[in-house]
XYZ file of C-alpha atoms in Angstrom:
568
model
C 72.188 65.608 48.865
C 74.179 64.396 45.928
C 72.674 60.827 45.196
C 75.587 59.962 42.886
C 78.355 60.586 45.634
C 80.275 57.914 48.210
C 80.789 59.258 51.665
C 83.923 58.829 53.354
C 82.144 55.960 55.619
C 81.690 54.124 52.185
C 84.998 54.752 50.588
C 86.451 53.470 53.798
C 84.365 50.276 53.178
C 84.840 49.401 49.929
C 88.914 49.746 50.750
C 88.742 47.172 53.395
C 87.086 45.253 51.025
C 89.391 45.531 48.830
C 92.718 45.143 50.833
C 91.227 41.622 51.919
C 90.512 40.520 48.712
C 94.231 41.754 47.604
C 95.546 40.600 51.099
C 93.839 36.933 50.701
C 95.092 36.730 46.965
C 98.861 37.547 47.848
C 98.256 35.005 50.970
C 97.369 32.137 48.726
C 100.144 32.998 45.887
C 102.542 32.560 48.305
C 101.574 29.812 50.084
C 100.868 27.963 47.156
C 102.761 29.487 44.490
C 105.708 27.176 43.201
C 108.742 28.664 41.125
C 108.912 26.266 38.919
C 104.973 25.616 38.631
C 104.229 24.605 35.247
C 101.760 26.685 32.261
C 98.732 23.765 33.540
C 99.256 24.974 37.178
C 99.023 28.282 36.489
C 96.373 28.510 33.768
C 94.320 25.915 35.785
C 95.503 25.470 39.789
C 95.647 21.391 38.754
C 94.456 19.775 41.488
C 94.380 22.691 44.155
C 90.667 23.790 43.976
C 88.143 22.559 46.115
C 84.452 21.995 45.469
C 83.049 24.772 47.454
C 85.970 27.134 45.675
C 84.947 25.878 41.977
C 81.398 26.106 42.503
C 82.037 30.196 44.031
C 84.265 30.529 41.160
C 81.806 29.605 38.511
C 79.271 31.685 40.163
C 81.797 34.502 40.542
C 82.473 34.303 36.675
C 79.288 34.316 35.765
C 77.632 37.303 37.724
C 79.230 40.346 36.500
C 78.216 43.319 35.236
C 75.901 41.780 32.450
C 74.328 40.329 35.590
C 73.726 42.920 37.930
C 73.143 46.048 35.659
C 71.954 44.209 32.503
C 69.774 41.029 33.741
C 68.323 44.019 36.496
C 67.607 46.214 33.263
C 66.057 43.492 31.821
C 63.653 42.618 34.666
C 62.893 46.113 34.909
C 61.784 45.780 31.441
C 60.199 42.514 30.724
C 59.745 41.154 34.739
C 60.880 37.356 36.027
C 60.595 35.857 32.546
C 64.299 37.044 32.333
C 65.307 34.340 35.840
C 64.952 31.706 33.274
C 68.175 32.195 32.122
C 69.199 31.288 35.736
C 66.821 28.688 36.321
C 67.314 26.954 33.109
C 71.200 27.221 33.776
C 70.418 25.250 37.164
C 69.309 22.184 35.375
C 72.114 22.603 32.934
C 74.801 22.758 35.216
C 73.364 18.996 36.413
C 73.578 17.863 32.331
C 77.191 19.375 32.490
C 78.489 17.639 35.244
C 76.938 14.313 34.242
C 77.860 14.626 30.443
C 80.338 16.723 29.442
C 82.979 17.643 32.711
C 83.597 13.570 32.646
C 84.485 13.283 28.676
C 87.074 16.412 29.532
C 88.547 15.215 32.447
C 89.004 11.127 30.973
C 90.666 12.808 27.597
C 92.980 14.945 29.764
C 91.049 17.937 28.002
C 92.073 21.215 29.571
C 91.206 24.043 26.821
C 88.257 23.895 24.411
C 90.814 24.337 21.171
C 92.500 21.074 22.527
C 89.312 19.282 22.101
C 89.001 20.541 18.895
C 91.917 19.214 17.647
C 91.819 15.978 19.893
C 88.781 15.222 18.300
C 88.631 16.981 15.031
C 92.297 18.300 14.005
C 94.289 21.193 14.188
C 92.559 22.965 11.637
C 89.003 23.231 13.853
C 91.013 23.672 16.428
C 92.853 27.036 14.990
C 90.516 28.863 13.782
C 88.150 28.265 16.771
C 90.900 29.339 18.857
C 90.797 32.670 17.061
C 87.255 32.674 16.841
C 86.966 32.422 20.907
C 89.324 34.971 21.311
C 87.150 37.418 19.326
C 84.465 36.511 20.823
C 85.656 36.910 24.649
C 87.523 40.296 23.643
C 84.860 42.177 21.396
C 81.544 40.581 23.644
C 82.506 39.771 26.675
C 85.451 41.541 28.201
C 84.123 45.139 26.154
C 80.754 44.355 27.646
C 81.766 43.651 30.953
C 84.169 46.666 31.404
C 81.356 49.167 30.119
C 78.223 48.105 31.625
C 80.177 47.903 35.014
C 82.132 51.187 34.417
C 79.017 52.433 34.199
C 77.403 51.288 37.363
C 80.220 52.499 39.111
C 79.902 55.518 37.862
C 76.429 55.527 38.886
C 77.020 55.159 41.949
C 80.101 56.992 43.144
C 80.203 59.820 40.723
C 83.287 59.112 39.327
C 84.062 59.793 35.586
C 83.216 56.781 33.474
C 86.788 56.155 31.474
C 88.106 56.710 35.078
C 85.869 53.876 36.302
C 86.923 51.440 32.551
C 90.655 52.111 33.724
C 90.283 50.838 37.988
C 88.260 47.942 36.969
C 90.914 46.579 34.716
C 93.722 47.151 37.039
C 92.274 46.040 39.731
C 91.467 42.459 37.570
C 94.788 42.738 36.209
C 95.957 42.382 39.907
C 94.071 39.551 40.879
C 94.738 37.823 37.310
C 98.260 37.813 37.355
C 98.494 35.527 40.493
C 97.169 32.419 38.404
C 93.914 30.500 38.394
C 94.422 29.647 42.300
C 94.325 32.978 43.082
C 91.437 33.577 41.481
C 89.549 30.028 42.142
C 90.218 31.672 46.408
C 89.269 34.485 45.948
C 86.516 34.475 44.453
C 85.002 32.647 47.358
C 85.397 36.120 49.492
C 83.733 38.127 45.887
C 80.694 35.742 45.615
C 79.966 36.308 49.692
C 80.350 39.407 49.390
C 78.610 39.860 45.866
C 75.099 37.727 47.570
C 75.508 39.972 50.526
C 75.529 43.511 48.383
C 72.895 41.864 46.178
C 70.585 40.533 49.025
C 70.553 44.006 50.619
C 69.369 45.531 47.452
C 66.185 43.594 47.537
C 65.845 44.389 50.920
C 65.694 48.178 50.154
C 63.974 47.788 47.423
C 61.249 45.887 48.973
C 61.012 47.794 52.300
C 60.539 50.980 50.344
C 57.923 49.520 48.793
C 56.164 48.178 51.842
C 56.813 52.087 53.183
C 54.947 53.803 50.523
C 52.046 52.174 51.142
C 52.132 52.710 54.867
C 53.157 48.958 55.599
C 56.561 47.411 56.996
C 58.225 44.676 56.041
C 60.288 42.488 53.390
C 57.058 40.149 52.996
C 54.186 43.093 53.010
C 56.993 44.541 50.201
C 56.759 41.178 47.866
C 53.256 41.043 47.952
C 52.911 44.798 47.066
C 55.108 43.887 44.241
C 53.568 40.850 43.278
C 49.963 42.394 43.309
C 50.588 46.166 41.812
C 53.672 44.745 39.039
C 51.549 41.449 38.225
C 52.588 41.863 34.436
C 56.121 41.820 35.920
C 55.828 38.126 37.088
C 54.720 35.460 34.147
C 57.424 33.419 32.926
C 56.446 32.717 29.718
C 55.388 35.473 27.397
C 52.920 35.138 24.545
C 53.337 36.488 21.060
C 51.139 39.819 21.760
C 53.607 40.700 24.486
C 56.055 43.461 23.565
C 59.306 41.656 25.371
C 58.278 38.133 22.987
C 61.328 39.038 20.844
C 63.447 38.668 23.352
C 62.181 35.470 25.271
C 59.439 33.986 22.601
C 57.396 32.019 24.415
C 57.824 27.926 24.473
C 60.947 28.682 23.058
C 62.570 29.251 26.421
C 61.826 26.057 27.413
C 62.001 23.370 24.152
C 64.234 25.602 22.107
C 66.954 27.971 21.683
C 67.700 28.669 25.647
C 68.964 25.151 25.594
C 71.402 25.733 23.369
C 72.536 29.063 24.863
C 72.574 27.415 28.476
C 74.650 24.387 27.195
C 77.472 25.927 24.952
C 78.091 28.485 27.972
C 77.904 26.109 30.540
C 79.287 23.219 28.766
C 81.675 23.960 25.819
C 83.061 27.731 26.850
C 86.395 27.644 28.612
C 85.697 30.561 30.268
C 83.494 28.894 32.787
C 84.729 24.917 32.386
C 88.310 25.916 33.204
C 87.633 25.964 36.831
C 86.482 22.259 36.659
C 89.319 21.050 34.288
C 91.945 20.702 36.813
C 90.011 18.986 39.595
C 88.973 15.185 39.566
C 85.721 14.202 38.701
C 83.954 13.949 42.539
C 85.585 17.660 43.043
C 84.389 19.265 40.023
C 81.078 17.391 40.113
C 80.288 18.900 43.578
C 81.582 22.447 42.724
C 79.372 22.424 39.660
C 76.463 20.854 41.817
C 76.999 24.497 44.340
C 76.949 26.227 41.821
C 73.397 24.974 40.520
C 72.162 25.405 43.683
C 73.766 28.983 44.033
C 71.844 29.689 40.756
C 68.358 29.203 42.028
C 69.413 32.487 44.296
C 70.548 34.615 41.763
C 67.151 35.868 40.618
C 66.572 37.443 44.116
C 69.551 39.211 43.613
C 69.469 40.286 40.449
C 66.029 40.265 39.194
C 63.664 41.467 42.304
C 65.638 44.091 42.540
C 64.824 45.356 38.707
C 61.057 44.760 39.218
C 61.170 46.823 42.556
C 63.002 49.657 40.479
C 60.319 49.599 37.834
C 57.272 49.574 40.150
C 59.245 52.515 42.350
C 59.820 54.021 39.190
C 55.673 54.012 38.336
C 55.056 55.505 41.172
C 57.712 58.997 40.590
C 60.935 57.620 41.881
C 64.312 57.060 39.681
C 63.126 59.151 36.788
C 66.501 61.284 36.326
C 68.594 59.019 37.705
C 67.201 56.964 34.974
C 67.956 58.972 31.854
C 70.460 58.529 29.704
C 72.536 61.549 28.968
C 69.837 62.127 25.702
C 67.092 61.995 28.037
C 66.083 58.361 27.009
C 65.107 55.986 29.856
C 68.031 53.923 30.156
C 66.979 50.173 31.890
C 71.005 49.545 32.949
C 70.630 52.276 35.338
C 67.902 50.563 37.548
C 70.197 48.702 39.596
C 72.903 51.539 40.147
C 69.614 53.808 41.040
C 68.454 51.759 43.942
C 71.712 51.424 45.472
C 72.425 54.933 45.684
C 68.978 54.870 48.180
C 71.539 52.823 51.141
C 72.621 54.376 53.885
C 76.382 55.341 54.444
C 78.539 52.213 54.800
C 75.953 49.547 53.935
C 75.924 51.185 50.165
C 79.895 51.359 50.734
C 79.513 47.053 50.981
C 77.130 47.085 47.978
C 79.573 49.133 46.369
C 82.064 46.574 46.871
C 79.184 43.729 45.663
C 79.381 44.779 42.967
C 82.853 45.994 42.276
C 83.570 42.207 43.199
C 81.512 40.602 40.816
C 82.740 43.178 37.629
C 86.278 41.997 39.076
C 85.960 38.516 39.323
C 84.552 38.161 35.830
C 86.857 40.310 34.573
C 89.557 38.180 35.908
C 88.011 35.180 34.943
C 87.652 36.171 31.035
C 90.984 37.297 30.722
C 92.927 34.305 32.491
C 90.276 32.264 29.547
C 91.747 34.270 27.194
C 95.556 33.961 27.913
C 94.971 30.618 28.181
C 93.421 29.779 24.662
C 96.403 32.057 23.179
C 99.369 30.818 25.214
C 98.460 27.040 24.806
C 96.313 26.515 21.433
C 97.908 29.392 19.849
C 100.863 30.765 20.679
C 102.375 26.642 21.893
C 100.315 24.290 18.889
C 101.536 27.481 15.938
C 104.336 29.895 16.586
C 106.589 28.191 19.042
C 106.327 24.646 19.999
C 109.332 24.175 21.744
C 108.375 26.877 24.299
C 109.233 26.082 28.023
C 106.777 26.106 30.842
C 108.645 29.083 32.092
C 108.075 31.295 28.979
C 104.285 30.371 28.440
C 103.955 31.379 32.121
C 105.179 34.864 31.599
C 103.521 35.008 28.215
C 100.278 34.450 29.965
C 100.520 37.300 31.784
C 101.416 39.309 28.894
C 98.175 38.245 27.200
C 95.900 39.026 29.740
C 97.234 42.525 30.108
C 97.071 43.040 26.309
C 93.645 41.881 26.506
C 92.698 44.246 28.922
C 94.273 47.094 27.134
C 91.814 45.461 24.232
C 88.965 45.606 26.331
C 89.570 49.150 27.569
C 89.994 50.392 23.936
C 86.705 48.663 22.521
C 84.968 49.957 25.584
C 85.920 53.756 25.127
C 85.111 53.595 21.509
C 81.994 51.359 20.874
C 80.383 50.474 24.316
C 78.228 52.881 24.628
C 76.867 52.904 20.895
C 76.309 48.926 21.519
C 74.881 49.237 25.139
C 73.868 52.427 25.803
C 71.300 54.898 25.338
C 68.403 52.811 26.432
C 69.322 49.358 25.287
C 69.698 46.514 27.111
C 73.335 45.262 27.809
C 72.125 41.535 28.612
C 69.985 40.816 25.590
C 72.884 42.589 23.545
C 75.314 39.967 25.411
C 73.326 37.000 24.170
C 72.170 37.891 20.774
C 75.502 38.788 19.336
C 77.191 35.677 21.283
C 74.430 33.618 19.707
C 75.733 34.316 15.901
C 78.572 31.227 17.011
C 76.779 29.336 19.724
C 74.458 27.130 17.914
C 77.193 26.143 15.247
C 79.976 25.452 18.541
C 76.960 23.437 20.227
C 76.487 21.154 17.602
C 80.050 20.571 16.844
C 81.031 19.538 20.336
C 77.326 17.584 21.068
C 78.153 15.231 18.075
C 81.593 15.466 18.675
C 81.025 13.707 21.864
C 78.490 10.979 21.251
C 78.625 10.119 17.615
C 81.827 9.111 16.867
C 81.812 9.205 12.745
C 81.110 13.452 12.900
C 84.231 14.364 10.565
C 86.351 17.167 10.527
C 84.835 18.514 8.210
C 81.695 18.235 9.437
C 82.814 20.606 12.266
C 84.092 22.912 9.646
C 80.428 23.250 8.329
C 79.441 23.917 11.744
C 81.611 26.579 12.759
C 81.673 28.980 9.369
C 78.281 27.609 8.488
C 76.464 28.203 11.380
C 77.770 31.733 12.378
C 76.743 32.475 8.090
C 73.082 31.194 9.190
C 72.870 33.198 11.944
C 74.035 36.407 9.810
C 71.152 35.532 6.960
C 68.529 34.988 9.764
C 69.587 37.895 10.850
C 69.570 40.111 8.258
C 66.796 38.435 5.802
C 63.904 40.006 7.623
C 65.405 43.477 5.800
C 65.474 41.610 1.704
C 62.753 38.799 2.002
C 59.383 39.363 3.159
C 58.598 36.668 5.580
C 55.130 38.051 6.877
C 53.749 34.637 5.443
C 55.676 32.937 8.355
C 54.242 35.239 10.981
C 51.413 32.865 12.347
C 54.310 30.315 12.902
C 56.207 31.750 16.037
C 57.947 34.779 13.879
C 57.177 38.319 15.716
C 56.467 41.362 13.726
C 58.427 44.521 14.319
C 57.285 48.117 12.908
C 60.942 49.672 12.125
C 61.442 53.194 11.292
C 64.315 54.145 8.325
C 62.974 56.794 6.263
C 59.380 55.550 6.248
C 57.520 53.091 8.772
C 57.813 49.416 7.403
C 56.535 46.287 8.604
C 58.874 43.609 9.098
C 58.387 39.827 10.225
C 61.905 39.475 12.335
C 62.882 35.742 13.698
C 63.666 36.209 17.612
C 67.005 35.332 18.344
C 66.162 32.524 20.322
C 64.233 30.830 17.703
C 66.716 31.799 15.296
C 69.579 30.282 17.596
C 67.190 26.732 17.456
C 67.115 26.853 13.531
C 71.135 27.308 13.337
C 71.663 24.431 15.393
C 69.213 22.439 13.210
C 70.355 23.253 10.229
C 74.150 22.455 11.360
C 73.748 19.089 12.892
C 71.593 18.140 9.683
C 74.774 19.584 7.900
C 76.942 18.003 10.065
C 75.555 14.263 9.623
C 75.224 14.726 5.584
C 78.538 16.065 4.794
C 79.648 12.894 7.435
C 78.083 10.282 5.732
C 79.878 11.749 2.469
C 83.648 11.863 4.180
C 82.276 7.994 5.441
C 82.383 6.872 2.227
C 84.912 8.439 0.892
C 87.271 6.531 3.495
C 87.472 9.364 5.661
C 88.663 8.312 9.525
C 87.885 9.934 12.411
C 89.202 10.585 15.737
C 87.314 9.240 19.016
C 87.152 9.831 22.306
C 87.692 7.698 25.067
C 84.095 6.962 26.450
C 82.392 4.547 28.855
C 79.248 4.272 30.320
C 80.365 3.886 33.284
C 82.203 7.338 33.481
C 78.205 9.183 33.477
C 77.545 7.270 36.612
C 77.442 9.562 39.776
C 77.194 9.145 43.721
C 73.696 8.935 45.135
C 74.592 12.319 47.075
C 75.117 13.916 43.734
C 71.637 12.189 42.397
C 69.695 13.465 45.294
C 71.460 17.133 45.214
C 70.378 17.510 41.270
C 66.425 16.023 41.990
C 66.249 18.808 44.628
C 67.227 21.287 42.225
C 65.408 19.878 39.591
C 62.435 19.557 41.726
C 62.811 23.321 43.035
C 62.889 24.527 39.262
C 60.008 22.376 38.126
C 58.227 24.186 40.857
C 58.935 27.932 40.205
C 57.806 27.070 36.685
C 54.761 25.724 37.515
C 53.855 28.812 40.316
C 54.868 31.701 37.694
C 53.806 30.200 34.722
C-alpha cells in the first residue's frame, strides 16, 4: 500500500469539510455583509465578533503549519522543552489582555503603524509599516505556504507546487469575505484542527502501547514517558545539544519573554481580532485562547515525541528522508498521519488543511490591512473613500499571496528544508526585529517622555544588533564568554573551527537591553533639547478586570506553574 496516497473515503472527507467551511463563510458574508460597510468593518468586523469567536480566531492564527509540522519537528528533536513556547504564551496572553488590548482599544488604536504614529509620528510609523510587511511576506506567509505545502504533500501524494498553489486559493477564498468571515470561521477550523490533532496523539500513543504488547492511550504515555525520558525536561542545560535553541533559564527570565510579548502583544497579525471588540469581549476571547493554549502541546508536541520514539524503534525511516537522504524532522507529523485509517486520516487531513488555511488567511487580511490603511491611506492617497480601500484590500491580499507563492517556490526549501527545522527558522529570523519593536511599544506605553527618536534607535538599531550578534561569532573570538551562558558550536567551512555562537534567545534579551538603554539616553537628550512628546490616554483604572477574568487567569497561571514544576 502506498502510504503517501488519500483514498476516495478521505477525499470525500476532506470535501465536506471543506464545502462547510466555504458554505458557513458565504452564510455569514451575507448575512452580515453591508454594501456600504466601511474599510474598519471589513479589515476588523467592528463590533461583530464574539469572545468565543476571537479567542478560536487567535488560536486559529496561530496554529498553522509552523505549528503542526515545525513545533512537531521540533519535539521530535529536542522533546517538551519546545511546549514552552505555548505555555509561556498562556501567561502572556493574561499580561496582554490586562496591559496592552486596553491602551489599544481607549486610543481607538486599530493597526500597529497607527500607534506608531499616534504615539511617535509618521515617520516610525512608515517605515515600520514597511518593515511589517516584509516581515509577514518573506517569514511568515513564505513559511507558512511551504512547510504546509509540504505536509500536504506528505500526506496525499500530491506534487508540492500543486499543494503551494490550493492552499493559497483556498485562503484567498476565505480572505476576501472580510475579517467576519474569517473571525466565524475559524471557529469550525480550530474544532476541527483539535479534533485532527487529538487523534494524532491517539495513534501515536496506541501504537506505542501495541508494540509492547499493551493497550491503551495511558499504558502509551507511560511507555513514552519511561523509554523517551530525555524527551521530557523542560529546561535544558548547556551540555545538551538542543541548548542553542532553548538555552536554559533563558526560557523563563529572558528572551522568550520578549518573543511571547511582541507576538502576542504588539503584532497586528494576532491583535487585530481583539481591536474591534470592547474591552469585556476581547478580554474573554483572549482569556479562551490562554486556556486553549495549555492544549496545544498535546496536539502538537506528543505527537513529535511519539514519532521519534516510533522512529527508534524502525518505523518512519523513509518516510522521514528528505529527498538527499537527510532525516528531515518536518516530516514527523505528516508520517504519523499517513498510519490513520481511511476517513479518520481524511478529517486529519482536513486538521490540518484548516489550520495552514486559517493562518494563511489571517496573515494576509494583516497584511492588506497595514498597506491599505498606514500605507496606501496615511502616503499615496489620503482622500481615498471607504469604497476604494475596500476593494484595494482585496487586491493586496491577493498580491501578497502571489508574493508568498513566489518566495515559496524559490527559497523555501533552501530556508526550511533538507533537515532543518521550520519553527526555530520562524523565530530566529523574526527575532532580528522583535526585541527592537518590544521595546519601542513597552516604553511607548508606560513612560511617556520615550521620543521619536528614541523609537527610531529602536527599530534600525535593534534589528543592526541583532545582525552583529549574529554574525560576530564568525570575526571576534568570543570563547572567553563561553562560561557565561554562550554555547560553543564546531562549524565546518573548509576546515573544522570552533566557534562561541550567542543563542538566539539570549541574543534576542541583549537587543532589547541594549535598545531600551538606547531608548532612555537618546530621550533624556531630545528632553532637554525641548523635544515634546506625544501621550497616550492612560488610567489606572482601565487595567482593572472582573473577578471572573481574575479567577480564569490564576487557573491558568496556576496550571502552568504546575507543568513547570512536574517537567522541570
Amino acid at each position: 500500500m502506498n502510504l503517501k496516497t488519500l483514498s476516495n473515503g478521505d477525499y470525500a472527507v476532506f470535501f465536506i469539510y471543506f464545502i462547510i467551511v466555504a458554505s458557513y463563510g458565504w452564510w455569514v458574508y451575507k448575512r452580515k455583509h453591508n454594501a456600504d460597510a466601511t474599510s474598519k468593518d471589513y479589515f476588523l468586523a467592528e463590533g461583530s465578533l464574539t469572545w468565543w469567536a476571537i479567542g478560536a480566531s487567535l488560536i486559529a492564527s496561530n496554529i498553522s503549519a509552523e505549528q503542526f509540522i515545525g513545533t512537531s519537528g521540533s519535539a521530535f528533536k529536542m522533546g517538551l522543552a519546545i511546549s514552552t513556547y505555548e505555555w509561556m504564551a498562556a501567561i502572556t496572553l493574561i499580561i496582554v489582555a490586562v496591559f496592552f488590548i486596553p491602551v489599544y482599544l481607549k486610543n481607538k488604536i486599530f493597526t500597529m503603524p497607527q500607534f506608531l504614529h499616534q504615539r511617535y509620528n509618521g515617520t516610525v510609523a512608515m517605515i515600520m509599516a514597511i518593515f511589517w510587511l516584509l516581515l509577514y511576506i518573506v517569514v511568515n506567509l513564505m513559511s507558512i505556504l511551504y512547510l504546509g505545502a509540504l505536509a500536504i504533500s506528505g500526506i496525499s501524494g500530491l506534487d508540492i507546487h500543486l499543494c503551494i498553489w490550493l492552499l493559497a486559493i483556498f485562503s484567498a477564498v476565505i480572505t476576501l469575505g472580510g475579517m467576519k468571515v474569517i473571525g466565524y470561521t475559524d471557529v469550525i477550523q480550530v474544532a476541527v484542527l483539535i479534533l485532527g490533532g487529538l487523534m494524532a496523539s491517539y495513534l501515536a500513543l496506541t501504537l506505542l502501547s501495541e508494540k509492547e504488547g499493551t493497550t491503551g492511550l495511558l499504558n502509551g504515555f507511560k511507555i513514552l514517558h519511561s523509554e523517551a525520558t530525555d524527551h521530557f525536561h523542560m529546561i535544558f542545560k548547556k551540555d545538551n545539544p538542543n541548548y542553542m535553541d532553548l538555552p536554559g533559564l533563558s526560557v523563563l527570565i529572558g528572551g522568550m519573554w520578549i518573543t511571547n510579548l511582541n507576538y502576542w502583544g504588539c503584532n497586528q497579525y494576532i491583535t487585530q481580532r481583539a481591536l474591534g471588540a470592547n474591552l469585556k469581549t476581547a478580554r474573554g476571547g483572549i482569556l479562551f485562547a490562554a486556556f486553549l493554549k495549555l492544549l496545544m502541546p498535546v496536539i502538537v508536541v506528543l505527537p513529535g515525541i511519539a514519532a521519534y520514539l516510533l522512529y527508534q524503534k524502525g518505523m518512519f525511516h523513509q518516510e522521514m528522508a528528505s529527498s538527499s537522504g537527510v532525516l528531515d524532522p518536518n516530516k514527523a507529523y505528516p508520517s504519523l498521519l499517513n498510519l490513520l485509517p481511511t476517513g479518520l486520516k481524511g478529517l486529519s487531513f482536513a486538521a490540518l488543511t484548516a489550520a495552514i488555511v486559517a493562518s494563511l488567511a489571517g496573515k494576509a487580511n494583516s497584511i492588506a490591512t497595514i498597506f491599505t490603511l498606514d500605507i496606501y491611506k496615511k502616503a499615496i492617497n489620503p482622500e481615498a473613500t471607504d469604497k476604494k480601500l475596500v476593494n484595494l484590500g482585496k487586491i493586496s491580499v491577493l498580491v501578497a499571496l502571489l508574493l508568498g507563492i513566489l518566495l515559496s517556490e524559490l527559497i523555501g526549501k533552501a530556508l526550511m528544508g533538507e533537515g532543518k527545522q521550520g519553527f526555530q527558522y520562524i523565530q530566529e529570523y523574526t527575532g532580528f526585529v522583535s526585541p527592537g519593536i518590544f521595546a519601542m511599544f513597552i516604553l511607548g506605553f508606560f513612560w511617556k517622555k520615550a521620543t521619536s527618536n528614541a523609537a527610531l534607535f529602536a527599530t534600525v538599531g535593534g534589528f543592526i544588533f541583532s545582525c552583529f550578534f549574529k554574525l560576530c561569532p564568525r570575526f571576534i573570538d568570543l570563547s572567553f564568554l563561553s562560561p557565561y551562558g554562550f554555547s560553543k558550536l564546531a562549524l565546518q567551512d573548509d576546515k573544522v573551527t570552533q566557534l562561541y555562537e550567542i543563542p538566539f534567545l539570549d541574543r534576542m534579551g541583549f537587543v532589547f537591553i541594549i535598545c531600551v538603554i538606547g531608548m532612555y539616553i537618546i530621550s533624556k537628550i531630545d528632553q532637554a533639547r525641548g523635544v515634546t512628546t506625544n501621550g497616550l490616554e492612560i488610567e489606572s483604572s482601565m487595567f482593572k478586570t472582573s473577578r471572573g477574568f481574575l479567577a480564569g487567569a490564576l487557573i491558568v497561571t496556576g496550571i502552568v506553574v504546575a507543568l513547570y514544576s512536574i517537567f522541570w
